[in-house]
Structures are given as structure tokens and as C-alpha cells.
Amino acid sequence: MRLSVYFLPTLKENPAEAQIVSHRLMLRAGLVRQSAAGIYSWLPLGHRVLRKIEQIVREEQDAAGAQEMLMPTIQPAELWQESGRYDDYGKEMLRITDRHEREMLYGPTNEELITAIFRDNVKSYRDLPKILYHIQWKFRDEVRPRFGVMRGREFLMKDSYSFDIDYEGAKRSYDIMYRAYLKTFARMGLTAIPVRADSGAIGGDMSHEFQILAETGESVVYYDAAFEDLGKTGEVDIEAMRGLYAAAEEKHDPNAPNLPPPERLRTHRGIEVGHIFYFGTKYSTPMNATVAGPDGEPVVIEMGSYGIGVSRLVGAIIEASHDDAGIIWPESVAPFKVGLVNLKAGDGACDAASDDLYRVLSESGIEVLYDDRDERAGVKFNTMDLIGLPYQLVVGPKGLAAGHVELKNRRTGERQELSIESALARLTG
Ligand code: ATP
Ligand code: MG
């Protein structure tokens, strides 16, 4: 993509309305624009990041055996009356009336709809277990939308739902998702701590929030320092991990048997990026979702739900990865891998070399944002640092005359003078 034609409205100044760094940087780097409180448009650069995150989530769900589908954003009120949540949900639910005076709503979540689909289409225990998911916009009329996309009113969520014949099966499904979540967040360069959370009336250890440590998080978590290393790989022994202490503030228990010694007990603010939850027959009982068991008798299905805040993750990743100059994208979610900077647009040699690099890199499948604008070098460097692409490849007249270009690593700040061939090899290798 050539920057001269790309729609990338960056801002020099910090927008007054943004209180936290990710929100400031998302506005300044031209990722999003607010259309109403807690409702955002995703501009091309931000949209690319959102899609990358969504794709990682999708790949790990698919790898775990979950099946993707797509449910609508608008749901009929009847389903929520069946489960009893229509009144309970309160003001967070955006209620709509259609032209025939039918009560509808913009889905804040999908337990009711998926339970109805399942109930109407699955008849036998032989069709279990199943995990179904979709990635769809939700609306919750939050009292205090804030921090940009981190607490929006409209937000993109991946929500999965598991269906099993008994508790043992439900526990297996839960563990499959627990593992998939660790892998998902590790692929985004995040250390997510699975924190024991409130599982309501059902109890047990079958509810975890996945928390990213960040000063600006809205939650407080207590955890064993051992998590700081474990979370990094995404390949961990889940039994060992679940034995380690990690609790949300309201669940913190100074007398817990697995509480680590004081020097290993950490407390930190966290951003909740995912939540997995076993709820048994909470919806299947009132909605009468049963299948025929082995003896032909109806069995009420056991369910769980598993959410990931896809749009919140864009902000959470920035909170975890930035510096004073701007965003530092982990390569897996970066909107482009390379920012190609032509320091002297209009100069024959610089243009020829840059155009050539752009073509060769693009043909090798590398995503390149090519700054071919007629701007001062300082402006170009600032833009590149702000938008945070993992690599900057700088082509200038002096370097070219000496036969080299400069490759900068955005995260480490390391710069290397390389021949064009070596730079290409480095980026495509
Ligand atoms: P929170 O405590 O942050 O309000 P929640 O418990 O209401 O979260 P869930 O219903 O479990 O969240 O939703 C699944 C995921 O969706 C959350 O883990 C979070 O990442 C994301 N999410 C929830 N509410 C919002 C929101 N208002 N804006 C952006 N993402 C959200
Ligand atoms: Mg909430």
C-alpha cells in the first residue's frame, strides 16, 4: 500500500478526550474514530489489526475443534423471556421495537439464541459433544463507556458455546477452551493470566477470566509470580497451571491452600480479554433443551460459554506494547510487517530503488506500507514510529550511493545498514 493514497488520518496532538495511552494512540495513529459514545468506526489501518486478531482467534478455535457459524445481531425478545433474562438484563440491553410492534433487541450475548438453535436441531446424545462459535458485534449500553474500544458499547466478541451430555463432558470442553485461550493470547504476544473468577451460584473452579497485566486495567488480580513465565509459551501443563494461585479481587482468599509465599504473591491491575464459564443447565432447563440419552430418555444438556473481546484486544495489546513514540505491534497482529520509507521522493535513484523494493517485497507476500509521500524525513520517521510496524526499511540518497539501505527494528530500536539483497533476505527469510 502506498501511503500517498492510503486513508490514514494521523493526529499530531493528543486528543483531549482520551485518558489512557491505548485510546490516545488509536486516535493518533488513525485506527479508529468515534461515532457516538462507545461506538467506533474502524479505519483501514485499525481494521487490518482487528482482522488479524480475529483470524488468530478463529484459527485457534478451529484447531480446538470448535465450528464457526454466524448468528444475527438482532434477536427476538421471546427467547430472552423464555430464559428469564429479558427483565433481569436491565438497562444494558438495547431494546428495539419493529414496525409490527414486535419487541426485539440488539444482542449483548447469545446463550439464548444458540440454545434455541441447538434445541430445535439436535435430538440425540450421539450428536454430542459440540462446540459452536461466532465472531459478531455485540451491544451493551454500558453506564460508563470509556477508554476507547476497551469499554465500548458496540464491540466485537468471539463467543463459543459447548454442549455436552454430562458434567464430565462439559469439563472436557471447558479444558479444551482453557488451553485454546492460552495459545490464542500467546500468539498475540500477550501473557494472559487465567484468574479464578466468580462462577455465580454454580460454584466450583469452572470460571476463569483471562487478564492482561496493565496499569490501566479495570480489574485487580492476585497471582503467583510463576504465571509470568508460564503464560509466555502458550504450551503449558494446564493441571500445573490450575494448581497455581490466581484470583480476581473479589475472590482473593488470604487463607487459600495454594496461596504462594509473600515474595511470590503478586497483585496488579488487569484487563479482562477473555472469560470462560461453565453454567451447566442454566439455560437448557428453562428453555427445555434436551437430547435423547442412550436409554431413549430425555437428558438436559450441559453447557458452557467462552468469550473473547476481539475489539478490546486491540487496545489491550497497545497498553502492553508501546513507547513514547507510539505503538509497537507484535508481528502477528501488525497491520503491515514493513514500513518502507523513501527519504527523498522525487529523487530518481531513491524512487527507483524504493519502487523496486516495494514490488519485490509485495511479490514475496510481505505486507508493506510504502511511504512515497513528498514529506520531510522527520515527518516520515514520526509517522512510522507512531503506527508501530515491526520493521522500517529506509532508503536515502547517501546510503544508496554507498550501496546500502537501513533496516530498523521498531521494538528494539536497533538499526542496521545492509545491502538491498541482505535487507530483502532478512525480511523475507
Ligand atoms: P467486563 O467485566 O469487562 O464488563 P464481562 O464480564 O461483562 O466483562 P463477558 O460477558 O464475559 O464480559 O464478555 C466476554 C468478553 O467480551 C470480555 O472478557 C471482554 O473481553 C469483552 N467485553 C465485555 N464487555 C465489553 C465492552 N463493553 N467493550 C469491549 N469489550 C467487552
Ligand atoms: Mg460487562
Short mmCIF file of C-alpha atoms and ligand atoms in Angstrom, two decimals:
data_model
loop_
_atom_site.label_atom_id
_atom_site.label_comp_id
_atom_site.label_asym_id
_atom_site.label_seq_id
_atom_site.Cartn_x
_atom_site.Cartn_y
_atom_site.Cartn_z
CA MET A 1 0.00 0.00 0.00
CA ARG A 2 1.28 3.43 -0.93
CA LEU A 3 0.92 5.92 1.87
CA SER A 4 0.34 8.73 -0.65
CA VAL A 5 -3.08 7.20 -1.41
CA TYR A 6 -3.82 5.41 1.88
CA PHE A 7 -6.58 6.73 4.15
CA LEU A 8 -4.53 7.27 7.31
CA PRO A 9 -5.63 10.39 9.20
CA THR A 10 -2.95 10.68 11.91
CA LEU A 11 -3.04 13.35 14.62
CA LYS A 12 -0.03 15.28 15.92
CA GLU A 13 -1.61 16.30 19.20
CA ASN A 14 -3.00 14.12 21.94
CA PRO A 15 -6.80 14.19 21.74
CA ALA A 16 -8.22 15.70 24.92
CA GLU A 17 -10.96 13.08 25.31
CA ALA A 18 -8.54 10.15 25.61
CA GLN A 19 -7.50 9.28 29.16
CA ILE A 20 -5.32 6.25 28.56
CA VAL A 21 -2.42 5.58 26.24
CA SER A 22 -4.09 2.99 24.00
CA HIS A 23 -7.04 5.26 23.33
CA ARG A 24 -4.72 8.21 22.57
CA LEU A 25 -2.59 6.12 20.24
CA MET A 26 -5.56 4.55 18.47
CA LEU A 27 -6.87 8.02 17.65
CA ARG A 28 -3.47 9.50 16.81
CA ALA A 29 -2.43 6.58 14.59
CA GLY A 30 -5.70 6.76 12.68
CA LEU A 31 -7.01 3.34 13.71
CA VAL A 32 -10.50 4.38 14.82
CA ARG A 33 -12.86 7.32 15.04
CA GLN A 34 -15.73 7.65 17.48
CA SER A 35 -19.21 7.99 16.01
CA ALA A 36 -21.14 8.13 19.31
CA ALA A 37 -20.20 7.37 22.92
CA GLY A 38 -18.62 3.90 22.95
CA ILE A 39 -19.28 3.32 19.24
CA TYR A 40 -16.40 3.39 16.77
CA SER A 41 -15.64 3.22 13.09
CA TRP A 42 -12.59 1.16 12.22
CA LEU A 43 -10.45 2.99 9.67
CA PRO A 44 -8.31 0.96 7.23
CA LEU A 45 -5.24 0.60 9.48
CA GLY A 46 -7.26 -0.31 12.58
CA HIS A 47 -9.45 -2.64 10.57
CA ARG A 48 -6.41 -4.61 9.44
CA VAL A 49 -5.37 -5.15 13.07
CA LEU A 50 -8.89 -6.13 14.08
CA ARG A 51 -8.99 -8.70 11.26
CA LYS A 52 -5.59 -10.14 12.24
CA ILE A 53 -6.70 -10.61 15.84
CA GLU A 54 -9.97 -12.10 14.70
CA GLN A 55 -8.09 -14.54 12.45
CA ILE A 56 -5.81 -15.76 15.25
CA VAL A 57 -8.86 -16.30 17.44
CA ARG A 58 -10.57 -18.17 14.60
CA GLU A 59 -7.59 -20.40 13.85
CA GLU A 60 -7.23 -21.45 17.49
CA GLN A 61 -10.96 -22.10 17.84
CA ASP A 62 -10.92 -24.20 14.68
CA ALA A 63 -7.82 -26.06 15.86
CA ALA A 64 -9.63 -26.85 19.11
CA GLY A 65 -12.49 -28.40 17.16
CA ALA A 66 -15.00 -25.56 17.54
CA GLN A 67 -17.17 -24.87 14.49
CA GLU A 68 -17.72 -21.36 13.20
CA MET A 69 -21.17 -20.06 12.35
CA LEU A 70 -22.76 -16.62 12.33
CA MET A 71 -25.77 -15.54 14.34
CA PRO A 72 -27.52 -12.21 13.79
CA THR A 73 -27.02 -9.08 15.88
CA ILE A 74 -30.79 -8.60 16.28
CA GLN A 75 -32.72 -11.12 18.35
CA PRO A 76 -36.41 -11.55 19.27
CA ALA A 77 -37.39 -10.77 22.88
CA GLU A 78 -39.28 -14.08 23.22
CA LEU A 79 -36.10 -16.13 23.59
CA TRP A 80 -34.99 -13.97 26.47
CA GLN A 81 -38.39 -14.21 28.06
CA GLU A 82 -38.02 -18.00 27.94
CA SER A 83 -34.73 -17.92 29.84
CA GLY A 84 -35.99 -15.27 32.22
CA ARG A 85 -33.23 -12.82 31.35
CA TYR A 86 -35.34 -10.29 29.44
CA ASP A 87 -36.22 -8.38 32.57
CA ASP A 88 -33.05 -9.23 34.52
CA TYR A 89 -30.69 -7.79 31.94
CA GLY A 90 -31.90 -4.28 32.65
CA LYS A 91 -30.70 -1.11 31.00
CA GLU A 92 -27.57 -2.62 29.46
CA MET A 93 -29.81 -4.21 26.83
CA LEU A 94 -30.68 -2.10 23.82
CA ARG A 95 -34.34 -2.80 23.16
CA ILE A 96 -35.91 -2.17 19.78
CA THR A 97 -39.48 -2.31 18.52
CA ASP A 98 -40.09 -3.14 14.87
CA ARG A 99 -42.91 -1.74 12.66
CA HIS A 100 -45.24 -4.53 13.79
CA GLU A 101 -44.67 -3.58 17.43
CA ARG A 102 -42.61 -6.74 17.99
CA GLU A 103 -40.05 -6.49 20.72
CA MET A 104 -36.52 -7.07 19.52
CA LEU A 105 -33.08 -6.41 20.95
CA TYR A 106 -29.50 -5.93 19.82
CA GLY A 107 -27.74 -8.99 21.24
CA PRO A 108 -25.45 -8.36 24.23
CA THR A 109 -24.56 -12.09 24.14
CA ASN A 110 -26.02 -15.23 22.55
CA GLU A 111 -26.76 -18.01 25.07
CA GLU A 112 -30.49 -17.93 24.39
CA LEU A 113 -30.25 -17.91 20.61
CA ILE A 114 -27.70 -20.73 20.40
CA THR A 115 -29.64 -22.81 22.94
CA ALA A 116 -32.78 -22.45 20.80
CA ILE A 117 -30.91 -23.42 17.63
CA PHE A 118 -29.45 -26.41 19.39
CA ARG A 119 -32.73 -27.49 20.95
CA ASP A 120 -34.54 -27.33 17.60
CA ASN A 121 -31.92 -29.24 15.64
CA VAL A 122 -30.11 -31.75 17.82
CA LYS A 123 -32.07 -34.72 19.05
CA SER A 124 -29.65 -37.43 20.17
CA TYR A 125 -26.74 -37.79 22.59
CA ARG A 126 -24.85 -39.26 19.61
CA ASP A 127 -24.54 -35.75 18.18
CA LEU A 128 -22.69 -34.53 21.28
CA PRO A 129 -20.27 -33.10 22.20
CA LYS A 130 -20.24 -29.91 20.11
CA ILE A 131 -18.64 -26.50 20.42
CA LEU A 132 -20.08 -23.77 18.20
CA TYR A 133 -18.84 -20.21 17.93
CA HIS A 134 -19.23 -16.97 16.06
CA ILE A 135 -17.45 -13.64 15.88
CA GLN A 136 -20.08 -10.94 15.89
CA TRP A 137 -20.76 -7.41 17.11
CA LYS A 138 -22.47 -7.07 20.46
CA PHE A 139 -24.17 -4.09 22.03
CA ARG A 140 -24.25 -3.36 25.75
CA ASP A 141 -25.44 0.02 26.87
CA GLU A 142 -22.61 0.36 29.42
CA VAL A 143 -23.20 3.02 32.10
CA ARG A 144 -19.70 4.37 31.56
CA PRO A 145 -18.28 3.64 28.13
CA ARG A 146 -14.64 4.72 28.31
CA PHE A 147 -11.07 4.02 27.36
CA GLY A 148 -11.94 3.87 23.66
CA VAL A 149 -12.58 0.37 22.35
CA MET A 150 -11.70 -1.19 25.71
CA ARG A 151 -15.09 -0.47 27.19
CA GLY A 152 -17.26 0.29 24.22
CA ARG A 153 -20.99 -0.04 23.84
CA GLU A 154 -20.71 -1.75 20.46
CA PHE A 155 -17.84 -4.26 20.45
CA LEU A 156 -16.67 -7.33 18.59
CA MET A 157 -16.72 -10.57 20.55
CA LYS A 158 -15.88 -14.16 19.79
CA ASP A 159 -18.35 -16.27 21.72
CA SER A 160 -18.32 -20.06 21.81
CA TYR A 161 -20.85 -22.38 23.37
CA SER A 162 -20.29 -26.01 24.35
CA PHE A 163 -22.91 -28.74 24.51
CA ASP A 164 -22.34 -31.98 26.40
CA ILE A 165 -24.37 -34.86 27.72
CA ASP A 166 -22.94 -34.75 31.25
CA TYR A 167 -20.69 -32.88 33.64
CA GLU A 168 -17.60 -34.90 32.68
CA GLY A 169 -18.08 -33.93 29.07
CA ALA A 170 -18.66 -30.29 29.96
CA LYS A 171 -15.42 -30.29 31.94
CA ARG A 172 -13.54 -31.68 28.92
CA SER A 173 -14.98 -28.93 26.72
CA TYR A 174 -14.02 -26.34 29.32
CA ASP A 175 -10.43 -27.58 29.40
CA ILE A 176 -10.23 -27.55 25.61
CA MET A 177 -11.22 -23.88 25.58
CA TYR A 178 -8.90 -23.04 28.51
CA ARG A 179 -5.97 -24.42 26.52
CA ALA A 180 -7.08 -22.75 23.28
CA TYR A 181 -7.27 -19.38 25.06
CA LEU A 182 -3.71 -19.64 26.36
CA LYS A 183 -2.47 -20.36 22.85
CA THR A 184 -4.58 -17.60 21.35
CA PHE A 185 -3.22 -14.87 23.63
CA ALA A 186 0.36 -16.15 23.44
CA ARG A 187 0.20 -15.85 19.64
CA MET A 188 -0.65 -12.17 20.07
CA GLY A 189 2.44 -11.63 22.20
CA LEU A 190 0.41 -11.37 25.40
CA THR A 191 0.87 -13.04 28.76
CA ALA A 192 -2.68 -13.74 29.87
CA ILE A 193 -3.23 -14.95 33.40
CA PRO A 194 -6.22 -17.25 33.87
CA VAL A 195 -7.74 -15.92 37.03
CA ARG A 196 -10.29 -17.84 39.01
CA ALA A 197 -13.48 -15.85 38.76
CA ASP A 198 -16.88 -15.85 40.27
CA SER A 199 -18.95 -18.63 38.77
CA GLY A 200 -22.12 -17.46 40.45
CA ALA A 201 -24.42 -19.94 42.06
CA ILE A 202 -22.85 -22.97 40.41
CA GLY A 203 -19.52 -22.77 42.24
CA GLY A 204 -16.51 -24.95 41.54
CA ASP A 205 -13.43 -23.85 39.63
CA MET A 206 -15.15 -23.63 36.30
CA SER A 207 -14.94 -19.93 35.58
CA HIS A 208 -11.76 -18.13 34.58
CA GLU A 209 -11.09 -14.63 33.38
CA PHE A 210 -8.02 -14.16 31.22
CA GLN A 211 -6.28 -11.00 32.39
CA ILE A 212 -3.53 -9.00 30.73
CA LEU A 213 -1.42 -7.10 33.24
CA ALA A 214 -1.62 -3.35 32.64
CA GLU A 215 -1.70 -0.27 34.88
CA THR A 216 -4.86 0.92 33.18
CA GLY A 217 -6.80 -2.30 33.74
CA GLU A 218 -10.16 -2.08 35.44
CA SER A 219 -9.69 -5.26 37.49
CA VAL A 220 -7.27 -6.14 40.26
CA VAL A 221 -5.74 -9.60 40.24
CA TYR A 222 -3.71 -11.59 42.76
CA TYR A 223 -1.44 -14.23 41.29
CA ASP A 224 1.56 -16.46 41.75
CA ALA A 225 4.67 -14.99 40.09
CA ALA A 226 5.15 -18.36 38.35
CA PHE A 227 2.49 -17.27 35.84
CA GLU A 228 4.75 -14.59 34.44
CA ASP A 229 6.92 -17.25 32.81
CA LEU A 230 4.29 -19.89 32.14
CA GLY A 231 1.94 -17.70 30.18
CA LYS A 232 4.57 -16.77 27.60
CA THR A 233 4.71 -20.05 25.72
CA GLY A 234 1.07 -20.92 25.41
CA GLU A 235 2.25 -24.55 25.77
CA VAL A 236 1.72 -25.32 29.40
CA ASP A 237 0.63 -28.09 31.61
CA ILE A 238 -2.87 -26.94 32.39
CA GLU A 239 -3.13 -29.02 35.55
CA ALA A 240 0.04 -27.40 36.89
CA MET A 241 -1.27 -24.00 35.91
CA ARG A 242 -4.63 -24.51 37.51
CA GLY A 243 -2.93 -25.51 40.73
CA LEU A 244 -1.26 -22.10 40.87
CA TYR A 245 -2.93 -19.31 42.74
CA ALA A 246 -4.64 -16.56 40.70
CA ALA A 247 -7.79 -14.80 41.80
CA ALA A 248 -9.85 -11.78 40.96
CA GLU A 249 -10.03 -9.22 43.77
CA GLU A 250 -13.46 -10.34 44.93
CA LYS A 251 -12.30 -13.98 45.04
CA HIS A 252 -8.95 -13.33 46.73
CA ASP A 253 -8.60 -15.59 49.75
CA PRO A 254 -5.61 -14.97 52.07
CA ASN A 255 -6.19 -18.45 53.52
CA ALA A 256 -6.25 -20.36 50.22
CA PRO A 257 -4.22 -23.59 50.47
CA ASN A 258 -2.24 -22.81 47.29
CA LEU A 259 -1.50 -19.18 48.19
CA PRO A 260 2.19 -18.62 47.31
CA PRO A 261 4.68 -17.23 49.87
CA PRO A 262 4.56 -13.42 50.14
CA GLU A 263 7.60 -12.88 47.89
CA ARG A 264 5.83 -14.74 45.09
CA LEU A 265 2.36 -13.28 45.55
CA ARG A 266 1.81 -10.50 43.05
CA THR A 267 -1.01 -8.04 42.79
CA HIS A 268 -1.56 -5.98 39.70
CA ARG A 269 -4.24 -4.30 37.66
CA GLY A 270 -5.51 -6.32 34.72
CA ILE A 271 -7.53 -6.02 31.53
CA GLU A 272 -10.02 -8.83 31.02
CA VAL A 273 -9.61 -10.08 27.46
CA GLY A 274 -11.47 -13.35 27.81
CA HIS A 275 -13.85 -15.18 30.08
CA ILE A 276 -14.73 -18.86 30.12
CA PHE A 277 -17.66 -20.13 32.05
CA TYR A 278 -19.38 -23.40 32.82
CA PHE A 279 -23.05 -22.91 33.64
CA GLY A 280 -24.49 -26.40 33.45
CA THR A 281 -28.20 -26.38 32.69
CA LYS A 282 -28.88 -22.72 33.49
CA TYR A 283 -30.36 -22.11 30.02
CA SER A 284 -31.14 -25.64 28.85
CA THR A 285 -33.54 -26.28 31.75
CA PRO A 286 -35.84 -23.24 31.30
CA MET A 287 -35.56 -23.46 27.52
CA ASN A 288 -36.17 -27.19 27.55
CA ALA A 289 -33.09 -28.13 25.54
CA THR A 290 -32.79 -31.90 25.83
CA VAL A 291 -31.49 -34.77 23.73
CA ALA A 292 -32.42 -38.43 23.88
CA GLY A 293 -29.88 -40.27 26.04
CA PRO A 294 -28.61 -43.84 25.42
CA ASP A 295 -31.76 -45.29 27.02
CA GLY A 296 -34.05 -43.05 24.99
CA GLU A 297 -34.94 -40.84 27.94
CA PRO A 298 -34.52 -37.06 27.53
CA VAL A 299 -31.36 -35.59 29.10
CA VAL A 300 -30.99 -31.85 29.74
CA ILE A 301 -27.78 -30.70 28.05
CA GLU A 302 -24.80 -29.29 29.94
CA MET A 303 -23.43 -26.02 28.57
CA GLY A 304 -20.61 -23.55 28.87
CA SER A 305 -19.81 -20.25 27.19
CA TYR A 306 -16.48 -18.77 26.25
CA GLY A 307 -15.93 -15.15 25.24
CA ILE A 308 -13.00 -13.19 23.84
CA GLY A 309 -13.10 -9.41 23.49
CA VAL A 310 -11.74 -9.12 19.95
CA SER A 311 -12.04 -5.33 19.66
CA ARG A 312 -10.92 -4.80 23.30
CA LEU A 313 -7.76 -6.75 22.44
CA VAL A 314 -6.65 -4.04 20.01
CA GLY A 315 -6.49 -1.60 22.94
CA ALA A 316 -5.11 -4.19 25.37
CA ILE A 317 -2.23 -5.07 23.04
CA ILE A 318 -1.32 -1.39 22.74
CA GLU A 319 -1.45 -0.99 26.53
CA ALA A 320 1.00 -3.88 26.78
CA SER A 321 3.24 -2.80 23.89
CA HIS A 322 4.10 0.85 23.20
CA ASP A 323 6.69 3.51 23.99
CA ASP A 324 6.76 7.31 24.00
CA ALA A 325 6.91 7.44 20.21
CA GLY A 326 3.90 5.24 19.57
CA ILE A 327 2.59 1.72 19.13
CA ILE A 328 4.85 -1.35 18.90
CA TRP A 329 2.81 -4.08 17.20
CA PRO A 330 3.71 -7.70 17.80
CA GLU A 331 4.36 -9.08 14.31
CA SER A 332 1.40 -11.46 14.42
CA VAL A 333 -1.15 -8.64 14.62
CA ALA A 334 0.71 -5.82 12.87
CA PRO A 335 -1.31 -4.13 10.13
CA PHE A 336 1.76 -4.30 7.84
CA LYS A 337 5.05 -6.03 8.54
CA VAL A 338 7.28 -3.40 6.93
CA GLY A 339 7.17 0.37 6.59
CA LEU A 340 9.22 1.28 3.54
CA VAL A 341 10.46 4.87 3.81
CA ASN A 342 11.62 6.72 0.73
CA LEU A 343 13.55 9.59 2.31
CA LYS A 344 13.70 11.64 -0.88
CA ALA A 345 10.61 11.16 -3.01
CA GLY A 346 11.28 12.73 -6.41
CA ASP A 347 14.94 11.72 -6.46
CA GLY A 348 15.45 9.33 -9.38
CA ALA A 349 17.68 6.84 -7.59
CA CYS A 350 15.60 6.79 -4.37
CA ASP A 351 12.35 6.37 -6.27
CA ALA A 352 13.72 3.56 -8.44
CA ALA A 353 15.21 1.65 -5.50
CA SER A 354 12.12 2.13 -3.30
CA ASP A 355 9.68 1.17 -6.05
CA ASP A 356 11.74 -1.92 -6.69
CA LEU A 357 11.84 -2.92 -3.02
CA TYR A 358 8.10 -2.36 -2.77
CA ARG A 359 7.46 -4.61 -5.75
CA VAL A 360 9.81 -7.40 -4.67
CA LEU A 361 8.57 -7.45 -1.08
CA SER A 362 4.93 -7.39 -2.14
CA GLU A 363 5.54 -10.21 -4.61
CA SER A 364 7.07 -12.25 -1.77
CA GLY A 365 3.82 -11.89 0.16
CA ILE A 366 5.19 -9.34 2.64
CA GLU A 367 2.70 -6.66 3.69
CA VAL A 368 4.36 -3.31 3.05
CA LEU A 369 3.23 0.23 3.74
CA TYR A 370 5.29 2.36 1.39
CA ASP A 371 5.82 5.98 2.42
CA ASP A 372 6.22 7.55 -1.02
CA ARG A 373 4.91 10.95 0.14
CA ASP A 374 6.74 14.17 -0.55
CA GLU A 375 7.37 14.93 3.13
CA ARG A 376 10.32 15.74 5.37
CA ALA A 377 12.30 12.82 6.76
CA GLY A 378 11.32 13.73 10.33
CA VAL A 379 7.63 13.57 9.49
CA LYS A 380 8.07 10.16 7.89
CA PHE A 381 10.01 8.74 10.83
CA ASN A 382 7.44 10.06 13.30
CA THR A 383 4.59 8.52 11.35
CA MET A 384 6.34 5.15 11.20
CA ASP A 385 7.16 5.14 14.92
CA LEU A 386 3.60 6.19 15.76
CA ILE A 387 1.89 3.45 13.75
CA GLY A 388 4.35 0.89 15.08
CA LEU A 389 5.06 -1.51 12.19
CA PRO A 390 7.65 -4.12 13.27
CA TYR A 391 10.26 -3.09 10.66
CA GLN A 392 11.21 0.15 8.94
CA LEU A 393 13.22 -0.07 5.75
CA VAL A 394 14.75 3.30 4.97
CA VAL A 395 16.00 4.28 1.54
CA GLY A 396 18.03 7.52 1.37
CA PRO A 397 20.29 9.14 -1.22
CA LYS A 398 23.52 8.89 0.84
CA GLY A 399 23.02 5.25 1.75
CA LEU A 400 22.08 4.29 -1.78
CA ALA A 401 25.24 5.92 -3.14
CA ALA A 402 27.21 3.73 -0.72
CA GLY A 403 25.11 0.71 -1.76
CA HIS A 404 23.00 0.28 1.34
CA VAL A 405 19.61 0.79 2.96
CA GLU A 406 18.77 0.91 6.65
CA LEU A 407 16.65 -1.64 8.48
CA LYS A 408 15.21 -0.59 11.82
CA ASN A 409 13.56 -2.90 14.32
CA ARG A 410 10.75 -0.89 15.92
CA ARG A 411 10.77 -2.84 19.19
CA THR A 412 14.50 -2.87 19.92
CA GLY A 413 15.32 0.35 18.08
CA GLU A 414 18.26 -1.48 16.52
CA ARG A 415 19.34 -0.12 13.10
CA GLN A 416 21.46 -1.92 10.55
CA GLU A 417 22.97 -0.78 7.31
CA LEU A 418 22.54 -3.57 4.82
CA SER A 419 22.85 -4.13 1.10
CA ILE A 420 19.48 -4.24 -0.65
CA GLU A 421 19.89 -8.01 -1.11
CA SER A 422 20.61 -8.65 2.59
CA ALA A 423 17.72 -6.42 3.67
CA LEU A 424 15.38 -8.36 1.40
CA ALA A 425 16.72 -11.66 2.67
CA ARG A 426 16.23 -10.52 6.26
CA LEU A 427 12.60 -9.52 5.66
CA THR A 428 11.53 -12.44 3.51
CA GLY A 429 13.53 -15.12 5.35
P1 ATP B 1 -16.45 -6.78 31.93
O1 ATP B 1 -16.32 -7.30 33.35
O2 ATP B 1 -15.18 -6.20 31.40
O3 ATP B 1 -17.65 -5.91 31.72
P2 ATP B 1 -17.96 -9.07 31.12
O4 ATP B 1 -17.80 -9.99 32.27
O5 ATP B 1 -19.20 -8.28 31.02
O6 ATP B 1 -16.68 -8.09 31.05
P3 ATP B 1 -18.29 -11.17 29.16
O7 ATP B 1 -19.77 -11.04 29.16
O8 ATP B 1 -17.67 -12.37 29.76
O9 ATP B 1 -17.66 -9.84 29.78
O10 ATP B 1 -17.78 -10.94 27.68
C1 ATP B 1 -16.66 -11.61 27.11
C2 ATP B 1 -15.53 -10.65 26.76
O11 ATP B 1 -16.00 -9.55 25.99
C3 ATP B 1 -14.89 -9.99 27.98
O12 ATP B 1 -13.90 -10.84 28.53
C4 ATP B 1 -14.28 -8.74 27.37
O13 ATP B 1 -13.01 -9.04 26.82
C5 ATP B 1 -15.24 -8.39 26.26
N1 ATP B 1 -16.11 -7.27 26.63
C6 ATP B 1 -17.12 -7.28 27.53
N2 ATP B 1 -17.70 -6.06 27.62
C7 ATP B 1 -17.04 -5.26 26.75
C8 ATP B 1 -17.16 -3.88 26.38
N3 ATP B 1 -18.10 -3.11 26.92
N4 ATP B 1 -16.32 -3.39 25.45
C9 ATP B 1 -15.37 -4.18 24.87
N5 ATP B 1 -15.21 -5.48 25.18
C10 ATP B 1 -16.02 -6.02 26.10
MG MG B 2 -19.67 -6.32 31.46
#
